[in-house]
XYZ file of C-alpha atoms in Angstrom:
567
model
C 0.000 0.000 0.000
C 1.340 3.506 -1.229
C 1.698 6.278 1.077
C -1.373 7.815 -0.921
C -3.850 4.875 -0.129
C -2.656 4.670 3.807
C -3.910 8.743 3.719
C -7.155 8.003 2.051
C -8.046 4.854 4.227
C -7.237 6.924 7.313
C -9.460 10.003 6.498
C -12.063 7.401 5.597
C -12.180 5.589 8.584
C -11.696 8.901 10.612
C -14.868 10.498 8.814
C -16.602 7.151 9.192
C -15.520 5.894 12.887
C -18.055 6.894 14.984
C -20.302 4.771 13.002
C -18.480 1.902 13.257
C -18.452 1.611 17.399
C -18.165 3.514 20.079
C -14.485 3.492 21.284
C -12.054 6.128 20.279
C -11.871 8.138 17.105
C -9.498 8.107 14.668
C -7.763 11.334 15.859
C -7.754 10.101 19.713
C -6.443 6.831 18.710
C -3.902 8.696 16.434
C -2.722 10.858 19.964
C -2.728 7.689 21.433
C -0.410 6.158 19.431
C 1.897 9.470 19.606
C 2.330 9.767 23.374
C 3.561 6.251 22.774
C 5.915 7.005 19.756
C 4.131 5.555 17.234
C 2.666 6.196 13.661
C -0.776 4.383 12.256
C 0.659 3.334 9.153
C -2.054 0.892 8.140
C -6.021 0.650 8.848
C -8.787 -2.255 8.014
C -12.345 -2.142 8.415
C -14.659 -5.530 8.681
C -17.996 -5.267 9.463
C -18.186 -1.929 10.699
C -14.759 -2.403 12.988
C -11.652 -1.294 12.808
C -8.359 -2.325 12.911
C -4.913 -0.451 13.119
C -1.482 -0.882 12.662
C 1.298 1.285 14.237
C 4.776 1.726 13.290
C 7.256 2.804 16.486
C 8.839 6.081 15.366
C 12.261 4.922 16.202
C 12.451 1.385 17.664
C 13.514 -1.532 15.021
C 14.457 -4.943 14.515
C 17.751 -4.809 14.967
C 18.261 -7.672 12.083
C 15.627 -6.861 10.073
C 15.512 -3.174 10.453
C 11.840 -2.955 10.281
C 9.743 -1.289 12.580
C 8.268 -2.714 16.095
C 4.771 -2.657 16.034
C 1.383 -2.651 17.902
C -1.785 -3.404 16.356
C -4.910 -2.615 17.613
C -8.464 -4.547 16.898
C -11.761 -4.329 18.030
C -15.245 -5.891 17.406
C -16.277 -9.724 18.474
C -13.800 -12.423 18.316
C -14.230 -13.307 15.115
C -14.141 -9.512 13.878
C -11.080 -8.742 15.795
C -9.421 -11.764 14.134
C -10.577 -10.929 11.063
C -8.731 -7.847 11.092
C -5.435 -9.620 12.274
C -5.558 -11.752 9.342
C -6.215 -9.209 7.392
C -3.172 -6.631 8.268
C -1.138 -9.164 9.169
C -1.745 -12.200 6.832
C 2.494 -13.059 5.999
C 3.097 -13.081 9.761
C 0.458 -15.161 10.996
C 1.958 -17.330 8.043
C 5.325 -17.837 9.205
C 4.030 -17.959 13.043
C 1.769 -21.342 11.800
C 4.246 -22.473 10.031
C 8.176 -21.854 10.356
C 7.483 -21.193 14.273
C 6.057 -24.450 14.522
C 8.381 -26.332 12.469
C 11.503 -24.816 14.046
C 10.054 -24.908 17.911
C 9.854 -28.906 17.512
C 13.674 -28.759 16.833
C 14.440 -27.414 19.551
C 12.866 -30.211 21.806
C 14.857 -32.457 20.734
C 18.832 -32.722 22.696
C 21.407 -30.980 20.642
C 23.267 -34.067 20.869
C 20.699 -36.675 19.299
C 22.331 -38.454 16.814
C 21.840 -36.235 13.475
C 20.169 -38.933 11.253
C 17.505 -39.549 13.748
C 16.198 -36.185 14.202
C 13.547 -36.383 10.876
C 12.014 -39.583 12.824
C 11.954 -37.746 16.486
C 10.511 -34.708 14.798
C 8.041 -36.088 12.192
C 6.776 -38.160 16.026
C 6.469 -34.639 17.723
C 4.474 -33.204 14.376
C 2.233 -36.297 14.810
C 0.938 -35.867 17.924
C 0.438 -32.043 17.057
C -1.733 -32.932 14.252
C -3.421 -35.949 16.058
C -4.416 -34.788 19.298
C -4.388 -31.357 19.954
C -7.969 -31.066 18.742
C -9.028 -32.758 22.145
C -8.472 -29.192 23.314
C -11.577 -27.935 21.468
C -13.966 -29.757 24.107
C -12.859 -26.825 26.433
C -12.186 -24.039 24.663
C -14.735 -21.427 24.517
C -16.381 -20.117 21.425
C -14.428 -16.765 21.436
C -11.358 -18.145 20.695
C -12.641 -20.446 18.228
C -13.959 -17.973 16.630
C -11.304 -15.433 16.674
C -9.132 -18.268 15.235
C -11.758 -18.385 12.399
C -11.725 -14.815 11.854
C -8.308 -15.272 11.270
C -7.558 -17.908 9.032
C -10.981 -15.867 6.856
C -9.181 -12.690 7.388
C -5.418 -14.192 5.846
C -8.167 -16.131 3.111
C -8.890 -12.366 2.369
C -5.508 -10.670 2.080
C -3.673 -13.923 0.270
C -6.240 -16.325 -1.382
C -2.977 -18.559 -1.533
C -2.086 -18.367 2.122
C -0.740 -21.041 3.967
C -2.559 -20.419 6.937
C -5.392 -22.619 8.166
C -7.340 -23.075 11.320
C -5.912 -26.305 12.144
C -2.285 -25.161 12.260
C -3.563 -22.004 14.361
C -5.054 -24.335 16.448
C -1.682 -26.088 16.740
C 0.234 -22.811 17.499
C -1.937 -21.639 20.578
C -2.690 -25.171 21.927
C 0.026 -27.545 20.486
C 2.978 -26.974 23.114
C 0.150 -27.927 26.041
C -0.570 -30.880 24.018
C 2.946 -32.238 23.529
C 3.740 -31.378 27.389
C 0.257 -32.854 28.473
C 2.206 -36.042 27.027
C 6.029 -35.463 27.812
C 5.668 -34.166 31.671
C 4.047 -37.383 33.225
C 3.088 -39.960 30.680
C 5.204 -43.281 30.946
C 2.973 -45.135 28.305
C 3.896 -42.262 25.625
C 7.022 -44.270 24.918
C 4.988 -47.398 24.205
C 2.814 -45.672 21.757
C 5.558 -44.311 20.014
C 8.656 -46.172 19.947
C 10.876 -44.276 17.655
C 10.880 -41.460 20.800
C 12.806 -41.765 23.823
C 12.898 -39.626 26.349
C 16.513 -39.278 26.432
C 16.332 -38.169 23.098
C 13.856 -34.219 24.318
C 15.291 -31.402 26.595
C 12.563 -29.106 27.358
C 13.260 -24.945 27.420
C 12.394 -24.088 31.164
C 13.435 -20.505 31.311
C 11.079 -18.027 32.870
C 11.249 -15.092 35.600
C 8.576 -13.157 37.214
C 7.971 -11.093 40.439
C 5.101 -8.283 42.010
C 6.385 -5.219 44.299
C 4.344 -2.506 45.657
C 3.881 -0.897 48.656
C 7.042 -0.132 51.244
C 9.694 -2.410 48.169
C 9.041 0.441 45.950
C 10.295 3.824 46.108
C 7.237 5.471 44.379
C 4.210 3.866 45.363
C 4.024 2.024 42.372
C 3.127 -1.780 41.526
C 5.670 -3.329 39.337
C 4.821 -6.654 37.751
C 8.086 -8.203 36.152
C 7.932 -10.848 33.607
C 10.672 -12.466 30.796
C 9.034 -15.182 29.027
C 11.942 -17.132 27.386
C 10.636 -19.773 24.617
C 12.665 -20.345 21.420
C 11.737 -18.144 18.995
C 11.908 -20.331 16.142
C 13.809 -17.752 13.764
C 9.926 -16.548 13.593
C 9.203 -14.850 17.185
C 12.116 -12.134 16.946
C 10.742 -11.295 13.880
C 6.877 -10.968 14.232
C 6.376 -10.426 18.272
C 4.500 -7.122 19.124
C 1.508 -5.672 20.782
C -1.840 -5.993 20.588
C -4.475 -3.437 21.748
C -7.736 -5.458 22.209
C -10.861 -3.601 22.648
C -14.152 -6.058 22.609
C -17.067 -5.055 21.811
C -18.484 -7.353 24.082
C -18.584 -7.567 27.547
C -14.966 -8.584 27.654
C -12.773 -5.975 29.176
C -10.297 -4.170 27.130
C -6.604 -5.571 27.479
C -3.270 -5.183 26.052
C -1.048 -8.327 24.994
C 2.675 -9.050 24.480
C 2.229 -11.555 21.651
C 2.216 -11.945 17.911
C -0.036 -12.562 15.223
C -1.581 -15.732 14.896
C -1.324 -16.117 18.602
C -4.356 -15.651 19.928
C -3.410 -16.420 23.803
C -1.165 -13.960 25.279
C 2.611 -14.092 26.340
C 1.852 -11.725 28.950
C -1.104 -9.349 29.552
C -3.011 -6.526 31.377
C -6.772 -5.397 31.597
C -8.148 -2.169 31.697
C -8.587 -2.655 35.299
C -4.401 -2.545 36.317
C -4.658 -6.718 36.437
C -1.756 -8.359 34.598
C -0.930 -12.107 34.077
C 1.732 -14.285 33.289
C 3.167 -17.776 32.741
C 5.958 -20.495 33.582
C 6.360 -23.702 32.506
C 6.773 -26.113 35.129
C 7.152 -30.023 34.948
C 4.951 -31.894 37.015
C 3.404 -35.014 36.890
C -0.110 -33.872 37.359
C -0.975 -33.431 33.502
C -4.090 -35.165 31.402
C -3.142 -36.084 28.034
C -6.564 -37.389 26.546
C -8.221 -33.896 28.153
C -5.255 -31.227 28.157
C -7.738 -28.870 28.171
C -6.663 -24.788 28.067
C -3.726 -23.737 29.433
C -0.631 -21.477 29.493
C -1.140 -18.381 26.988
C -4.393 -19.023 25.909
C -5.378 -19.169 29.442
C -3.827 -15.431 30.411
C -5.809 -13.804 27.508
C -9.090 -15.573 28.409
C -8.543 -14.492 32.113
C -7.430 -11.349 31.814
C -10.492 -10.591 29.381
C -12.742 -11.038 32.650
C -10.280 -10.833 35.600
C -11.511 -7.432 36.612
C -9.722 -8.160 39.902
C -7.092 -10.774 41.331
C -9.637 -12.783 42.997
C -12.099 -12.892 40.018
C -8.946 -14.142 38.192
C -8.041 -16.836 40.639
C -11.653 -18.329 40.507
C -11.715 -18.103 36.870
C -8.558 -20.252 36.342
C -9.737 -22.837 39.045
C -13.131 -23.187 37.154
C -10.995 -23.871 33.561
C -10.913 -27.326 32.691
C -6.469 -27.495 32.603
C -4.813 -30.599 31.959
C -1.265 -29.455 31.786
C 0.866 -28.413 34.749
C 1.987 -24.266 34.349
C 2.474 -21.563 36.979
C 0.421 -18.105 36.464
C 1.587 -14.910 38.443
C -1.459 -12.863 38.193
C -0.627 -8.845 39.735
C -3.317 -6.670 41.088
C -2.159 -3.133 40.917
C -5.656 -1.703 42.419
C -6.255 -3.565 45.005
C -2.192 -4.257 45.548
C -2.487 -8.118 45.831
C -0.397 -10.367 43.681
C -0.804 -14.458 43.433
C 1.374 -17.199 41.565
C -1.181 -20.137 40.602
C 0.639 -23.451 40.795
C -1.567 -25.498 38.788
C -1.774 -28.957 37.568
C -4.498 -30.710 35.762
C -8.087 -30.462 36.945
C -8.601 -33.000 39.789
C -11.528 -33.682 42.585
C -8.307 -34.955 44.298
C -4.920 -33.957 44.870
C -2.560 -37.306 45.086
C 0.549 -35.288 45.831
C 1.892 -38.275 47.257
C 1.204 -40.746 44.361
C 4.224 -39.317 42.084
C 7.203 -38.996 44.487
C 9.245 -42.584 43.671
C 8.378 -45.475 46.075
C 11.651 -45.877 47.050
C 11.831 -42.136 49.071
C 8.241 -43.422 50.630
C 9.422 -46.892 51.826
C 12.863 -44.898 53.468
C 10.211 -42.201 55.275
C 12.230 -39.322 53.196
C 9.156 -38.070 52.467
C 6.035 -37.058 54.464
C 3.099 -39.096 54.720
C -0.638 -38.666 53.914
C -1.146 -37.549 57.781
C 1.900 -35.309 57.775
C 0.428 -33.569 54.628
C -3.058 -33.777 56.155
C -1.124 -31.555 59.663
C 0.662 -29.176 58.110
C 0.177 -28.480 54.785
C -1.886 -24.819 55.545
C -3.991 -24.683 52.440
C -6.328 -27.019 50.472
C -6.003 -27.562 46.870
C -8.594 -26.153 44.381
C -9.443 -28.645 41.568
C -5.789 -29.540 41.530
C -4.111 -25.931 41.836
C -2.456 -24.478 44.797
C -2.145 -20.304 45.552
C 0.972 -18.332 47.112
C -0.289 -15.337 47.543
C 2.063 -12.603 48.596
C 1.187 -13.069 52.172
C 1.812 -16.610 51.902
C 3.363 -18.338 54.597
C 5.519 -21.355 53.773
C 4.712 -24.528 56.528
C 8.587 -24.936 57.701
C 7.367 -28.155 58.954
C 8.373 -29.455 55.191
C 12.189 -27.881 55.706
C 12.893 -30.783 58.259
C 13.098 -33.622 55.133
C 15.727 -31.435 53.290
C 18.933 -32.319 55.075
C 18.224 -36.525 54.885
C 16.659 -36.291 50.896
C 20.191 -34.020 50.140
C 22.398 -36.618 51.851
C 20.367 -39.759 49.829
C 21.126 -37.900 46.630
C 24.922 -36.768 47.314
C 24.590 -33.399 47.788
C 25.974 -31.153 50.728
C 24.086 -28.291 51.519
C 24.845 -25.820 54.706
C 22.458 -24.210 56.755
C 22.562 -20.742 55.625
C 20.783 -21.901 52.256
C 17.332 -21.932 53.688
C 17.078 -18.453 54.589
C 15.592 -15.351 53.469
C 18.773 -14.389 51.214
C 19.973 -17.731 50.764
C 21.448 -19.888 47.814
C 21.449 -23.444 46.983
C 23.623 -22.917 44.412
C 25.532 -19.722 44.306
C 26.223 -19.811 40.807
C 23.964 -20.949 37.840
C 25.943 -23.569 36.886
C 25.649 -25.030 39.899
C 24.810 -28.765 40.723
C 24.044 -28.739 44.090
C 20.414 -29.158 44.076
C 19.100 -33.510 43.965
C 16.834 -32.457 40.773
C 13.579 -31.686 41.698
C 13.673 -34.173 45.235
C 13.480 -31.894 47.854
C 11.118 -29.129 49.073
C 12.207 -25.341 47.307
C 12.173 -23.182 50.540
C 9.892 -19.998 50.003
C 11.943 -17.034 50.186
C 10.047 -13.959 49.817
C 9.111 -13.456 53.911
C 7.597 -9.825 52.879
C 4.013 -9.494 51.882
C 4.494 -6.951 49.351
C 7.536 -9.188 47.404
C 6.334 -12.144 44.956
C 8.519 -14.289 42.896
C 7.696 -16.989 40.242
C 10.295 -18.859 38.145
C 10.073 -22.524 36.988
C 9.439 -24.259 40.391
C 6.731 -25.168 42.441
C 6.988 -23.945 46.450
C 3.759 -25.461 48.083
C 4.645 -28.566 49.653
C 2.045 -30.750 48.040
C 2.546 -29.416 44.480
C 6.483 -30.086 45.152
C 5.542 -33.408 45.036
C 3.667 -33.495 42.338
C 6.516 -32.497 40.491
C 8.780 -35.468 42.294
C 7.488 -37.555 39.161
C 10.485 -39.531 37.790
C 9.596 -39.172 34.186
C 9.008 -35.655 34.780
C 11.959 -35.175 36.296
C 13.910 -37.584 33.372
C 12.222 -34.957 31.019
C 13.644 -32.039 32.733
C 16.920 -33.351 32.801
C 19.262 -30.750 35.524
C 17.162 -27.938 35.222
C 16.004 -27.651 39.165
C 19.922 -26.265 39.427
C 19.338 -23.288 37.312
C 15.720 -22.525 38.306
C 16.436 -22.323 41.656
C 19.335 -20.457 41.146
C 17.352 -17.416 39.252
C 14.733 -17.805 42.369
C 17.410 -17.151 44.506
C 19.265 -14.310 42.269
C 16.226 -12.302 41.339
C 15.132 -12.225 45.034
C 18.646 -11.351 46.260
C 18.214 -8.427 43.487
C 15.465 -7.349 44.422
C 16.240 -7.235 48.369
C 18.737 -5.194 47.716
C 16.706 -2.907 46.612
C 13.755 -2.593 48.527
C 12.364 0.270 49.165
C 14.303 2.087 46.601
C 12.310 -0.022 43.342
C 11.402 2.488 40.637
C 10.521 2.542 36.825
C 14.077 2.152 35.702
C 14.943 -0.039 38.748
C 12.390 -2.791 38.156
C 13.065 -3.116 34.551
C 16.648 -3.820 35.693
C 15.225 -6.626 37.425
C 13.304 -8.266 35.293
C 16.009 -8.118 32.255
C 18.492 -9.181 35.029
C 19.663 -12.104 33.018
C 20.433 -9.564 29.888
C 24.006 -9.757 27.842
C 24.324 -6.495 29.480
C 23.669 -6.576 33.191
C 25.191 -8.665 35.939
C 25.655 -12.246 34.548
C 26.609 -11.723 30.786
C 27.696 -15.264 30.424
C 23.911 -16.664 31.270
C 22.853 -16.092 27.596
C 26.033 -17.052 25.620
C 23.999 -19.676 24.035
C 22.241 -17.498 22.604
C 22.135 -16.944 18.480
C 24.135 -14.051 17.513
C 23.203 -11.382 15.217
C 24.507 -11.654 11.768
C 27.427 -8.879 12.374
C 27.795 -10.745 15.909
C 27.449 -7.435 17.900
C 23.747 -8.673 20.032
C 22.014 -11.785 21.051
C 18.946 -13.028 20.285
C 16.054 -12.478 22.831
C 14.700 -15.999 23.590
C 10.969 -14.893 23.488
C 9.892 -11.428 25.341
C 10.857 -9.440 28.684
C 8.134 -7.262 30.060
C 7.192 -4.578 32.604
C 3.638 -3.902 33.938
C 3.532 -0.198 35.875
C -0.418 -1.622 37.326
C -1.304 1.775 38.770
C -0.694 3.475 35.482
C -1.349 0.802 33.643
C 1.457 0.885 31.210
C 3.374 -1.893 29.511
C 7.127 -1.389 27.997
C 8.712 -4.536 26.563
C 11.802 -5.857 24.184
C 11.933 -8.492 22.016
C 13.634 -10.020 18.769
C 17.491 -8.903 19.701
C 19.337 -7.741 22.912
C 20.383 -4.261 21.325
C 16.874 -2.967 20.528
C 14.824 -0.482 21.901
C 12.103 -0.792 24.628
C 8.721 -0.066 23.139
C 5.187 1.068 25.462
C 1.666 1.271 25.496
C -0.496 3.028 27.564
C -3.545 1.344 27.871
C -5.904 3.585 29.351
C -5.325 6.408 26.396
C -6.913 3.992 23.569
C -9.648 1.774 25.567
C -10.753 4.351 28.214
């Protein structure tokens, strides 16, 4: 489209936009967009809604050069992803696609035997193609239809387009099916007996905390969140934002995402609530039911989460089959909560997974020691830490015997409120996942989340030998970046600001305090900056702002401020 056409679409839709609902105009959206640094370069209409698409004024790829985005859509589900198809038809092509494709590679170990990766990877397409339609039993009709809108939308902008509702399908609900199977699922192996499990390493990799009230230095609640997920040579190239504004009763949010997904990386609601998710291995996953989980459960919760408690009921109620932790940030009501779910369950058998072998030698507690002091009931197989949570210390006391049984020394100043059980990330002095992760945040306005459970019953849960065969020597660094990102940010309590918090959240960065975390990471093609595995985020919940980097190491932070295009 010519710079001519953009000009005459805009003025059209300006003259014509209070026809086509009753959000903002064209010329408040346009202001909008402006405080924020950003141009509308691009505008759709379907069925009297509209849809927008803003270029950042300076912020690029640093690759690619082109500019970061945010789009913004409104209507009913299927309008809204009408219009994402529409403006954004080539990237919702390569997210369904090459993302997909490339993701599965990196499941597999980087040391697999090179002529068996085609067979371990056409088994991991398989069961993407063959069973992630169970999901559709729970997923409601919005996002069914908002993945219909797009694939009709794409239809419209490229009757040759590779995109189709099954592989969108795939993309929002495929990882939960393959982990539905991977995390718990000894009979997988018989089913397919080209995989082993010693031939997957999973990407565990995530980071979030809450602070408000005395931790920060301006009154101000922070919500903190890196999402690390290989990008696929797809993500760093299509990831933005997306304004949502619903013409239904749905509340108005903004998501860190990209097109094609409809669930959300990370997201916040009109109301100052924000959400966020971790993987985390557990053996307390359905595969014939893996219902919804992981993003597309933060955008349907933060669509009706109008505040943390209405959240927290809302994910209880959804039919999950997959085990994930959700930080969900209040900044109105200054309560913040990490969900530490599992699949949907009338019971909680915490003590079925844990190998019989630690049960037999009393290294574990019993049914009646769980039934004493655990200090909170399970909710259809989810536990909450809120950020008043007291840990049971009770749990502590089976620490020193289940280190000794697994060779490891530990010393007693690990267990406190500053402590590490492995002082650097390459660490190995944790025995995998068999022991209980002290909690360390002891003040009520701190909250931190990485890849671990902390409740004592969902601990064990996670004490599943084939989910802990599947995780293969990650508890080491996960519980080293617990320990790091709360010794960060106890260092600076009180004294947390804008700038300060968005230190801690990128505290893993090339460019901060541990450059040699990402090393890994793929280089540009001049060498000079890293790859961002996935997103890094910060939530400002009392002005409800959102800035955020993605695609490479070296590029600029980009914002929205909510409340200027939905309110």
């Amino acid at each position: 489209m010519n710079k001519y056409s953009v000009y005459f679409s805009l003025v059209v839709c300006f003259l014509l936009s209070p026809l086509f609902s009753e959000g903002k105009n064209l010329q408040e959206l346009e202001i909008a967009f402006a405080k924020d640094n950003y141009d509308i370069v691009h505008s759709a209409t379907f069925q009297n809604m509209r849809g927008f698409i803003a270029h950042h004024k300076y912020a690029v790829n640093y690759e690619s050069k082109a500019p970061k985005r945010t789009f913004y859509v409104e209507g009913n589900a299927y309008q809204m992803g009408y219009l994402m198809g529409m403006m954004a038809e080539k990237d919702v092509a390569v997210m369904t696609n090459e993302f997909i494709d490339n993701v599965l590679l990196s499941f597999i170990k980087v040391d697999v035997d090179p002529k068996k990766i085609p067979v371990i990877w056409g088994v991991l397409m398989d069961i993407l193609k063959n069973e992630t339609k169970r999901v559709l039993r729970d997923m409601s009709k919005e996002y069914i239809n908002e993945m219909k809108g797009i694939e009709a939308g794409c239809k419209a902008a490229n009757p040759e387009t590779k995109v189709t509702f099954n592989r969108l399908l795939m993309l929002n609900s495929g990882f939960d099916t393959l982990l539905s199977n991977f995390y718990a699922l000894n009979q997988l192996w018989d089913k397919y007996p080209k995989l082993s499990v010693k031939d997957l390493d999973i990407p565990i990799m995530c980071n979030a905390f809450s602070v408000f009230g005395k931790a920060t230095k301006d009154g101000k609640h922070y919500f903190g969140r890196d999402f690390m997920f290989p990008p696929g040579d797809a993500f760093e190239y299509t990831a933005s934002m997306v304004i949502y504004r619903p013409s239904d009763k749905r509340l108005p949010i903004v998501s860190v995402t990209a097109p094609g997904f409809v669930g959300s990386i990370a997201a916040m609601n009109s109301n100052g609530v924000a959400m966020g998710v971790d993987m985390v291995p557990s053996g307390g996953c359905d595969n014939n039911r893996p219902g919804i989980n992981s993003l597309m459960m933060v955008r349907s919760v933060m669509h009706s989460g109008s505040d943390v408690n209405k959240a927290v009921k809302q994910v209880v109620k959804t039919q999950r089959g997959v085990s994930w932790l959700y930080m969900i940030a209040d900044g109105q009501n200054d309560r913040s909560v990490v969900l530490e779910t599992g699949k949907s369950t009338r019971k909680l058998d915490a003590i079925a997974f844990p190998p019989d072998e630690l049960k037999w030698l009393a290294l574990l507690p019993d049914a009646d020691f769980l039934k004493r002091f655990e200090n909170q009931k399970h909710q259809k197989g989810l536990m909450v830490r809120w950020n008043d949570y007291k840990y049971p210390q009770k749990f502590q006391e089976f620490n020193n015997d289940l280190f000794w049984y697994h060779g490891k020394k530990i010393n007693s100043k690990a267990w406190g409120e500053r402590g590490f059980i492995n002082r650097k990330h390459s660490g190995t002095n944790c025995p995998e996942a068999f022991y209980f992760s002290p909690q360390r945040e002891e003040k009520d306005d701190v909250l931190i989340m990485t890849n671990h459970y902390v409740t004592p019953s969902m601990r064990l849960c996670a004490m599943n030998p084939m989910t802990i065969e599947i995780a293969r020597n990650k508890a080491n660094e996960v519980q080293w970046r617990y320990d790091e990102l709360n010794e960060q940010i106890l260092k600076n309590y009180g004294n947390i600001d804008a700038e300060k918090a968005l230190e801690l959240i990128d505290f893993l960065s090339p460019e901060r305090k541990h450059p040699e975390f990402y090393k890994n990471n793929q280089k540009s093609s001049d060498g000079k900056t890293q790859r961002i595995r996935g997103s890094v985020s910060l939530f400002d919940l009392k002005d409800k702002t959102v800035k955020t980097k993605f695609g490479f190491y070296a590029d600029d932070w980009i914002t929205v401020t909510l409340p200027n295009y939905v309110d």
